[in-house]
PDB file of C-alpha atoms in Angstrom:
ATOM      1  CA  UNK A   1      17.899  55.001   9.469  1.00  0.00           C
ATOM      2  CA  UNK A   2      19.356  54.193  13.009  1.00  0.00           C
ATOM      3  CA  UNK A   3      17.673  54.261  15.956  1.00  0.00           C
ATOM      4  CA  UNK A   4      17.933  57.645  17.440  1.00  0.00           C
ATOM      5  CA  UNK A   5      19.881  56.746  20.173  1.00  0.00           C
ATOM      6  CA  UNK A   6      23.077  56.931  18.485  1.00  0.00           C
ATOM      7  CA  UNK A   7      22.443  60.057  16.912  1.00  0.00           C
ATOM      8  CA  UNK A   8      23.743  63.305  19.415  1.00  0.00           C
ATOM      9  CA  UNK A   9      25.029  66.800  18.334  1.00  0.00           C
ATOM     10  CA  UNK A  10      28.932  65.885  17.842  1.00  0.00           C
ATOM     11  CA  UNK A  11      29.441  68.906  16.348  1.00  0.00           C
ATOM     12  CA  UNK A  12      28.774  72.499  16.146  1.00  0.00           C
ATOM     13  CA  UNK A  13      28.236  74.743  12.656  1.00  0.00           C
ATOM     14  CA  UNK A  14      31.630  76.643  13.651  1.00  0.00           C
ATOM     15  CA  UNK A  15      33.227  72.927  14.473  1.00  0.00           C
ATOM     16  CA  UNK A  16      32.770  71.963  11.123  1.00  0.00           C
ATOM     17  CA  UNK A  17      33.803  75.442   9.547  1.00  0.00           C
ATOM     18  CA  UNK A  18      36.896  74.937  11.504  1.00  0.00           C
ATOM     19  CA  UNK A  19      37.449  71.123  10.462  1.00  0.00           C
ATOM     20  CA  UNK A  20      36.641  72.810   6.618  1.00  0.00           C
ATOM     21  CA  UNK A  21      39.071  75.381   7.124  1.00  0.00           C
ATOM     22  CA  UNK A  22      41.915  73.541   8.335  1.00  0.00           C
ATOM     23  CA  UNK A  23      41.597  70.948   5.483  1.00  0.00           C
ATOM     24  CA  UNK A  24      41.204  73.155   2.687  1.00  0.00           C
ATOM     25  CA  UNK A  25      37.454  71.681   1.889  1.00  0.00           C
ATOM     26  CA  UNK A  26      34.677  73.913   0.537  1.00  0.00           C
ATOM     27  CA  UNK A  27      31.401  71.889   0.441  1.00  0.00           C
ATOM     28  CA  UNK A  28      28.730  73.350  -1.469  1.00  0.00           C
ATOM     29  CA  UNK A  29      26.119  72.835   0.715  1.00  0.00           C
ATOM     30  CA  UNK A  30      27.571  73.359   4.430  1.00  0.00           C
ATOM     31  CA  UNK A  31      24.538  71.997   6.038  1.00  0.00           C
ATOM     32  CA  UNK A  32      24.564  69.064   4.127  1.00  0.00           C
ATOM     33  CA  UNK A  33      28.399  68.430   4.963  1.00  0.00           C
ATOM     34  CA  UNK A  34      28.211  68.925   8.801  1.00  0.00           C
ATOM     35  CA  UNK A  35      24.687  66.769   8.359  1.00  0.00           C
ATOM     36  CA  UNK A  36      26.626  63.560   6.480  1.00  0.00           C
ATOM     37  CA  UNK A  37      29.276  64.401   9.500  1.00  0.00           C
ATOM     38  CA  UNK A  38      27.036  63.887  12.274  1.00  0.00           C
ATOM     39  CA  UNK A  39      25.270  60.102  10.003  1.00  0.00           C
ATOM     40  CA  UNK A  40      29.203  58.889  10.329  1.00  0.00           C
ATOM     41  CA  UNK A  41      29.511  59.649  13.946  1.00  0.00           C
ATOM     42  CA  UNK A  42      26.161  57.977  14.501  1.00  0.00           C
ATOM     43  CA  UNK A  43      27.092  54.961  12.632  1.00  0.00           C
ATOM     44  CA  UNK A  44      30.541  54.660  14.381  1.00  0.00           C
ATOM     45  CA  UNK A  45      28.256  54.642  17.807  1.00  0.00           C
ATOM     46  CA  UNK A  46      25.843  52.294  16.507  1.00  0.00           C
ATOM     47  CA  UNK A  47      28.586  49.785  15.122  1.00  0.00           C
ATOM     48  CA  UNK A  48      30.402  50.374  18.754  1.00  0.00           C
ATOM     49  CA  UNK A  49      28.049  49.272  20.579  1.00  0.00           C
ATOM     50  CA  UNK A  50      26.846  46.197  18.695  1.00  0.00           C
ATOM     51  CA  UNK A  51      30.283  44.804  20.646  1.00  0.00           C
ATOM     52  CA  UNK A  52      30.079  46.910  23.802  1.00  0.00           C
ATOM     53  CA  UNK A  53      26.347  45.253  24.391  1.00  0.00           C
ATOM     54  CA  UNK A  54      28.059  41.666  24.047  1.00  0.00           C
ATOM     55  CA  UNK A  55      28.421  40.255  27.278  1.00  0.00           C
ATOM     56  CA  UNK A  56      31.602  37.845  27.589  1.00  0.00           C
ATOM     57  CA  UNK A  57      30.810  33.885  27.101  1.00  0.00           C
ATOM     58  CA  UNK A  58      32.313  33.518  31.219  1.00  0.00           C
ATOM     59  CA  UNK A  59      30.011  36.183  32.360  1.00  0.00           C
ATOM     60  CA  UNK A  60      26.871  34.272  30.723  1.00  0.00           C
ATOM     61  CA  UNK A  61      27.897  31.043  32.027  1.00  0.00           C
ATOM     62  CA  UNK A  62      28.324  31.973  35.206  1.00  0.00           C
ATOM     63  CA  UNK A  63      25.063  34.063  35.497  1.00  0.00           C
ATOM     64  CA  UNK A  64      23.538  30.106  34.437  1.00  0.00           C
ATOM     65  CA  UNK A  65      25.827  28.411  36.814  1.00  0.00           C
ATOM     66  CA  UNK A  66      24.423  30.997  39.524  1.00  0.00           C
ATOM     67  CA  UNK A  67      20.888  30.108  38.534  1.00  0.00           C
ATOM     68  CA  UNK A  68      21.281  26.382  38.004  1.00  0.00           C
ATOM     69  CA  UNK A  69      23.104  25.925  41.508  1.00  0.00           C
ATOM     70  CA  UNK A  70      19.842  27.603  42.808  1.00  0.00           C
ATOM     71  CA  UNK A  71      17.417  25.115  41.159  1.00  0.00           C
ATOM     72  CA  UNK A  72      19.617  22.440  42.648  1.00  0.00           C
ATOM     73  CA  UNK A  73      19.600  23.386  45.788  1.00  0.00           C
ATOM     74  CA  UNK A  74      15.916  24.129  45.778  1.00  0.00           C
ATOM     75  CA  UNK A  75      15.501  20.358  45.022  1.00  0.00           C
ATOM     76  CA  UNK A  76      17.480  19.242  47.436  1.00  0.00           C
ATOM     77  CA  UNK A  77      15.561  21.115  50.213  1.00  0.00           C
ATOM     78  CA  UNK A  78      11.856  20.044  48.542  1.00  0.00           C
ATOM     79  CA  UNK A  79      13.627  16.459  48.450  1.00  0.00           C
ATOM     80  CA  UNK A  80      14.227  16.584  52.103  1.00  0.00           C
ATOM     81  CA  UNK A  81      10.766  18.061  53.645  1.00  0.00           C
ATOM     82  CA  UNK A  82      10.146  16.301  56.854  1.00  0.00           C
ATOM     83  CA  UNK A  83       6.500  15.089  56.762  1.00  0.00           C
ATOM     84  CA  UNK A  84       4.762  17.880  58.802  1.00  0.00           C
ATOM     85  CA  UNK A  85       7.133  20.413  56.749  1.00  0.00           C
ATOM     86  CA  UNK A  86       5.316  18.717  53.285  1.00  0.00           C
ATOM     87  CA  UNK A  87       2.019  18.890  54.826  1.00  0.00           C
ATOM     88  CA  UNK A  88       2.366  22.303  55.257  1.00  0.00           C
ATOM     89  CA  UNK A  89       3.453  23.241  52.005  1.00  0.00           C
ATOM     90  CA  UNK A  90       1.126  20.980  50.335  1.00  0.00           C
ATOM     91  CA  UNK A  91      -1.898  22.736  52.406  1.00  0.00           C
ATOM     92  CA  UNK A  92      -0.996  25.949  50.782  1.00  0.00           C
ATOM     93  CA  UNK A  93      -0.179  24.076  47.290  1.00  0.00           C
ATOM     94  CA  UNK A  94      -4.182  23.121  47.913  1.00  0.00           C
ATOM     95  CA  UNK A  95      -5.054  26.623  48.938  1.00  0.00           C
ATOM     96  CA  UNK A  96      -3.895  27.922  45.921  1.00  0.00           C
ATOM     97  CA  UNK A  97      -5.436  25.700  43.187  1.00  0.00           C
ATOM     98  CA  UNK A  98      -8.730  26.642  44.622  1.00  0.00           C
ATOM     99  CA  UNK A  99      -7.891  30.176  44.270  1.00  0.00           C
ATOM    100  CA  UNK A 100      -6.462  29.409  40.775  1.00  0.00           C
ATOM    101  CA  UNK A 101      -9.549  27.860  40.078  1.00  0.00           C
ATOM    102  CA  UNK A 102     -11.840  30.001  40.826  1.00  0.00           C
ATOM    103  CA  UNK A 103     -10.041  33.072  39.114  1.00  0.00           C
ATOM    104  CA  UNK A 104     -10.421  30.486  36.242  1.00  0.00           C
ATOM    105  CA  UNK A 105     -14.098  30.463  36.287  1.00  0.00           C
ATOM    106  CA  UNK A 106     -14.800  33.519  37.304  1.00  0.00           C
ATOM    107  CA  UNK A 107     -12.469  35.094  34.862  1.00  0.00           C
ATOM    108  CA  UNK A 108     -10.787  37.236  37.200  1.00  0.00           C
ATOM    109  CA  UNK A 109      -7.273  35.929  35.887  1.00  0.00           C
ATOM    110  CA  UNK A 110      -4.898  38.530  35.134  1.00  0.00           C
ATOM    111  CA  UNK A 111      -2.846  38.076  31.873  1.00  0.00           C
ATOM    112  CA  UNK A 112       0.695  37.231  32.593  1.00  0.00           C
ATOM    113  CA  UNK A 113      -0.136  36.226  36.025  1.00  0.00           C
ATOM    114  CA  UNK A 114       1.407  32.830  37.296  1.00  0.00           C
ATOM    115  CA  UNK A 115      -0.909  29.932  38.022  1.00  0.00           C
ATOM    116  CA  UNK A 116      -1.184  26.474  39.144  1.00  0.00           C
ATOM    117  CA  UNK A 117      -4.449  25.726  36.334  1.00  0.00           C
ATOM    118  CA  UNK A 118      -3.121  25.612  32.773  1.00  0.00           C
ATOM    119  CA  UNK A 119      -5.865  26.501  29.863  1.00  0.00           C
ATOM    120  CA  UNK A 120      -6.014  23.190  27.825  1.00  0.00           C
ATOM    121  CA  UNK A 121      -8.168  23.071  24.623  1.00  0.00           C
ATOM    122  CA  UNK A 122     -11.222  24.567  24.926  1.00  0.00           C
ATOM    123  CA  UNK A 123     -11.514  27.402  27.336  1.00  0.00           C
ATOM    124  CA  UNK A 124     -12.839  25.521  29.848  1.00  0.00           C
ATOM    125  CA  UNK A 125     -10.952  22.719  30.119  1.00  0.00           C
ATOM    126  CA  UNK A 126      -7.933  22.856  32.317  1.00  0.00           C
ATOM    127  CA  UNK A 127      -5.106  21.495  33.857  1.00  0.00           C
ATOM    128  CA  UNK A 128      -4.849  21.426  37.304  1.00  0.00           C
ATOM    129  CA  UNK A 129      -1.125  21.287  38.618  1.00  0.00           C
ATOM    130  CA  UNK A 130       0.236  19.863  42.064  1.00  0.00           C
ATOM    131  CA  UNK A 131       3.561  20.030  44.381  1.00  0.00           C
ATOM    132  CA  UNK A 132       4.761  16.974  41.952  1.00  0.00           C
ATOM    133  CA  UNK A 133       4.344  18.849  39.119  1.00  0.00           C
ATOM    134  CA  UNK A 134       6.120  21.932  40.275  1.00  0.00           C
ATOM    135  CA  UNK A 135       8.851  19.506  42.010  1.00  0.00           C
ATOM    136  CA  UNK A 136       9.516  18.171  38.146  1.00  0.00           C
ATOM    137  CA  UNK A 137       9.608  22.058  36.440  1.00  0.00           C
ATOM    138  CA  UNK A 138      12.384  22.906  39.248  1.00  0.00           C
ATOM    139  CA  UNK A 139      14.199  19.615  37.540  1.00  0.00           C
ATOM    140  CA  UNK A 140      13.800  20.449  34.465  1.00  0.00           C
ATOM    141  CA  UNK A 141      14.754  23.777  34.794  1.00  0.00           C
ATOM    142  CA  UNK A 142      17.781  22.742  36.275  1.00  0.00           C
ATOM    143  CA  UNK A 143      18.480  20.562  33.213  1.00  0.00           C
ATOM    144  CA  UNK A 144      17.973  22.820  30.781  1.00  0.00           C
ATOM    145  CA  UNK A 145      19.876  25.748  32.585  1.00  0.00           C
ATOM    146  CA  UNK A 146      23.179  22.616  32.709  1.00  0.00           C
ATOM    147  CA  UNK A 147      22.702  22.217  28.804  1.00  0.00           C
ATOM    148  CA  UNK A 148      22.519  26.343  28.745  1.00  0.00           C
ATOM    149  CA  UNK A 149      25.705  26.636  30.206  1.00  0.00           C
ATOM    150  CA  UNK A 150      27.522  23.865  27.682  1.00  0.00           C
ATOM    151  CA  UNK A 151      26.124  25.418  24.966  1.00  0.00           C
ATOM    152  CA  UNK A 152      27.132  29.089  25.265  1.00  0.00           C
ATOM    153  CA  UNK A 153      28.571  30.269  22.243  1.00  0.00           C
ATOM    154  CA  UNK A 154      32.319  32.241  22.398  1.00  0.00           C
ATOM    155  CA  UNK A 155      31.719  35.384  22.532  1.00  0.00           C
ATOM    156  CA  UNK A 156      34.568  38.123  22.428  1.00  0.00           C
ATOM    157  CA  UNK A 157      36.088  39.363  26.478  1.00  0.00           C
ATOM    158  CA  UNK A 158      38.616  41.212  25.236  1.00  0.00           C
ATOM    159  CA  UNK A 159      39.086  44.944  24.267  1.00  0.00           C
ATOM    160  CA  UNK A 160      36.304  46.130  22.013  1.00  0.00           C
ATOM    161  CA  UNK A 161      37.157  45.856  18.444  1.00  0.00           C
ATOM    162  CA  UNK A 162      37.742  48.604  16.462  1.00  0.00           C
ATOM    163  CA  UNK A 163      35.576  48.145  13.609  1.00  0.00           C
ATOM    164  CA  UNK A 164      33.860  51.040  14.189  1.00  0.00           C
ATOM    165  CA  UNK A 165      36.621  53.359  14.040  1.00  0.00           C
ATOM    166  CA  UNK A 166      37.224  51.668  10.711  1.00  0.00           C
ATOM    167  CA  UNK A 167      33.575  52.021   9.413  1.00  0.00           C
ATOM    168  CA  UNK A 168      33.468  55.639  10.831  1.00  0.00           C
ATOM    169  CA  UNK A 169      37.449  56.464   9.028  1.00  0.00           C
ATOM    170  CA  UNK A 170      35.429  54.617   5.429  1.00  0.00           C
ATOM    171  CA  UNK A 171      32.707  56.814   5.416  1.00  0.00           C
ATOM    172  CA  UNK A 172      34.923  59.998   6.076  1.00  0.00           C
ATOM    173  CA  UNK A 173      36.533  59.112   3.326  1.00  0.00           C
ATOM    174  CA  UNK A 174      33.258  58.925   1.063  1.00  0.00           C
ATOM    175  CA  UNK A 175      32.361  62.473   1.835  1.00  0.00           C
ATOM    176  CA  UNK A 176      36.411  63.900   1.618  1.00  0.00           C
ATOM    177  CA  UNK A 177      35.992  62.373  -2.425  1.00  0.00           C
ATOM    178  CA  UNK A 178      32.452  63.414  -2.456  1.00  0.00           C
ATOM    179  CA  UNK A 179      33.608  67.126  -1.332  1.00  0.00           C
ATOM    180  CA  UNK A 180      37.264  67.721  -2.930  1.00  0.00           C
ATOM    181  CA  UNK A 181      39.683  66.099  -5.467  1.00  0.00           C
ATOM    182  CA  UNK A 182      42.641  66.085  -2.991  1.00  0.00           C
ATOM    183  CA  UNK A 183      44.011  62.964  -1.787  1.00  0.00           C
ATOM    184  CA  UNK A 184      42.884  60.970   1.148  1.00  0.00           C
ATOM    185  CA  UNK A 185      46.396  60.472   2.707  1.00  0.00           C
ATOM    186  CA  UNK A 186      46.991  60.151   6.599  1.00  0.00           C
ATOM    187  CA  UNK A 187      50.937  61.367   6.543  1.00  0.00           C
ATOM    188  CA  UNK A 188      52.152  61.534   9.886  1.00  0.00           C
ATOM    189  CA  UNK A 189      55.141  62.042  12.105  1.00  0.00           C
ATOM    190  CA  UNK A 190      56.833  59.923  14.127  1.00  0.00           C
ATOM    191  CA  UNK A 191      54.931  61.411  16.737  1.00  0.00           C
ATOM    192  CA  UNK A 192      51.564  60.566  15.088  1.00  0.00           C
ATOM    193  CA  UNK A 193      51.085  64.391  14.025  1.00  0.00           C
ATOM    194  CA  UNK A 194      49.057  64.772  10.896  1.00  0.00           C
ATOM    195  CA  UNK A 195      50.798  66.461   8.066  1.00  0.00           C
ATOM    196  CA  UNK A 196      48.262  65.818   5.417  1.00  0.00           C
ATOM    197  CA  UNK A 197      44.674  67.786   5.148  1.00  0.00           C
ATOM    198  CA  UNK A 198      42.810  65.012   5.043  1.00  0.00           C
ATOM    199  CA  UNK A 199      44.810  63.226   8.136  1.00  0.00           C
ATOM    200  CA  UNK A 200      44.304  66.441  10.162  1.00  0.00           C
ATOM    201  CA  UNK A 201      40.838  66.337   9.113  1.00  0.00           C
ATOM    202  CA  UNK A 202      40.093  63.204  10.466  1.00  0.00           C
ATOM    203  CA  UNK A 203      42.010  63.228  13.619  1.00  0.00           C
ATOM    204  CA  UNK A 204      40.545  66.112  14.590  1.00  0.00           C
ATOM    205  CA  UNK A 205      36.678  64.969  13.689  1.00  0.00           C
ATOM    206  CA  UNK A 206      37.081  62.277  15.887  1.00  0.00           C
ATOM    207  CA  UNK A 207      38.221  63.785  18.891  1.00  0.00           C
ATOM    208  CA  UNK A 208      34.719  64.895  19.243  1.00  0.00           C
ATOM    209  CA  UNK A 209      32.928  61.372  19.509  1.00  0.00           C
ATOM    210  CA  UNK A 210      35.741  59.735  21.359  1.00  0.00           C
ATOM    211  CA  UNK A 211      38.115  62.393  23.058  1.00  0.00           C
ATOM    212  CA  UNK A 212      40.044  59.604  24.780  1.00  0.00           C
ATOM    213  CA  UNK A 213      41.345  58.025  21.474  1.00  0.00           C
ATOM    214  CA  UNK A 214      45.153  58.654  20.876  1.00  0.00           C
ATOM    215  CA  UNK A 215      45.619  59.838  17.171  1.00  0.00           C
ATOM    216  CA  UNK A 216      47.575  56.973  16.643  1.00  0.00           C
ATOM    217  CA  UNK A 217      44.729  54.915  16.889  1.00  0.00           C
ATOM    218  CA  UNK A 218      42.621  56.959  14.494  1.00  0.00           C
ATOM    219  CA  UNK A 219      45.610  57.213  12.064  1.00  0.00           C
ATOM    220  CA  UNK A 220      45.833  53.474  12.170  1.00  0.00           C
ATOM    221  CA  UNK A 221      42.206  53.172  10.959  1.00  0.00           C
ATOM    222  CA  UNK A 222      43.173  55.692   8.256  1.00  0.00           C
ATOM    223  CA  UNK A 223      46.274  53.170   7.361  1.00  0.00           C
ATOM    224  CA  UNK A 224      43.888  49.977   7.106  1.00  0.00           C
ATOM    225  CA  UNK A 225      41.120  52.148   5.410  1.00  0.00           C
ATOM    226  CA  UNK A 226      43.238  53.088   2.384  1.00  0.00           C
ATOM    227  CA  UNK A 227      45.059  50.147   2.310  1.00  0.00           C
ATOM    228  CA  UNK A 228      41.842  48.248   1.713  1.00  0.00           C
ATOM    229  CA  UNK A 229      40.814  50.783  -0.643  1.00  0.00           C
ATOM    230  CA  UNK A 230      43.635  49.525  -2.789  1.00  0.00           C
ATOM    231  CA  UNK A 231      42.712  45.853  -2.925  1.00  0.00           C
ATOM    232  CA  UNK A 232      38.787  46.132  -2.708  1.00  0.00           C
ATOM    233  CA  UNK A 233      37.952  49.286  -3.929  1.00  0.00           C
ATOM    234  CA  UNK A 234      34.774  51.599  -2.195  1.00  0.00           C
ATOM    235  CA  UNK A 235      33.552  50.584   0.731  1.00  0.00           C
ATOM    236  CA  UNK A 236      29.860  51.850   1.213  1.00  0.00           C
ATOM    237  CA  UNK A 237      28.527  52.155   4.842  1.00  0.00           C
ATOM    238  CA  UNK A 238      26.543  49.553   5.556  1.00  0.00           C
ATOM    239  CA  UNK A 239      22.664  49.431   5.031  1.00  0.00           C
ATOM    240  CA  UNK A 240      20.876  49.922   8.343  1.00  0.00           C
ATOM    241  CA  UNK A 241      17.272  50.011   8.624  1.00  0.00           C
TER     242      UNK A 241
END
């Protein structure tokens, strides 16, 4: 099953006797039809937004760059304390190991919460850490956000893919052969108006989950749908759980 996000009412019982109608398809079991209608739209959603939830390789690197040039800069101001400035800080550095501390033994820690003693071994040894220590995390926290950054893999910035428009036109075409013997054809006009039942069919099934699409588009999916059909044979939907 997919998560239940992706599944919304596309379509209403007279939507789908209308889409049956127009195409010439008698289902036997109407609610089952208009049930497998609403699983493709849900997969086409679900297959969307695996690539509308990727976030461009520039984007992440800069959110790093952002973060590293932060780290940097805090260790350049630590690095540059005057003496009475350090003092200070390392005063309340002091004030809060003993308050660290005695959470420790008292067990008044909250889970999650940050602190300057670290459980080590047993559970009452610890380590106690001091303005050095947290000077070095900062560093290596900058390193490791610099080797972040280099490491990014590509990711696609361009416009989504349309993979799920082809998924979604595949599985439409499982339940047209599951439902009727007529061909699965997407005949159009020059104008991109459908001319065969099954290219009405899906042209207008779509408009429901993605009014915006031209029918061009979805009659291009059709195009690369049966072509692969040809070479490959059925393609199931894929196996979600």
């Amino acid at each position: 099953m997919l998560p239940a996000k992706f599944y919304q009412t596309t379509y209403a019982a007279d939507d789908v006797a209308r889409l049956c109608q127009m195409a010439g398809l008698k289902p036997q079991d109407p609610e089952a039809f208009h049930q497998k209608l609403e699983d493709c739209a849900a997969v086409y959603r679900w297959e969307t937004a695996n690539y509308e939830e990727v976030v461009p390789a520039f984007s992440v690197k800069r959110e790093l760059h952002s973060a590293q040039k932060r780290a940097t800069a805090l260790q350049k101001s630590l690095s540059e304390l005057s003496d009475t400035a350090r003092q200070e800080l390392l005063r309340r550095v002091a004030y809060r190991q003993d308050r660290d501390a005695a959470r420790h033994i008292t067990g008044r820690r909250e889970g999650g919460e940050a602190s300057l003693l670290l459980p080590s071994g047993g559970s009452d040894d610890a380590i106690l850490l001091g303005l050095p220590d947290i000077e070095g995390l900062i560093d290596i926290l900058s390193d490791v956000l610099g080797a972040a950054i280099s490491e990014v893999p590509k990711r696609p910035s361009g416009p989504v893919p349309d993979f799920g428009l082809y998924l979604w036109a595949a599985n439409i075409r499982l339940l047209w052969e599951e439902t009727t013997d007529a061909p699965f054809t997407r005949d159009a006009t020059e104008e991109n108006i459908p001319i065969t039942p099954a290219a009405l069919f899906c042209v207008e099934a779509f408009k429901p989950i993605e009014p915006s699409f031209p029918r061009s588009r979805v009659l291009h999916a059709l195009k690369l749908c049966i072509q692969y059909k040809k070479i490959t044979g059925t393609v199931a939907a894929k196996n979600v759980q």
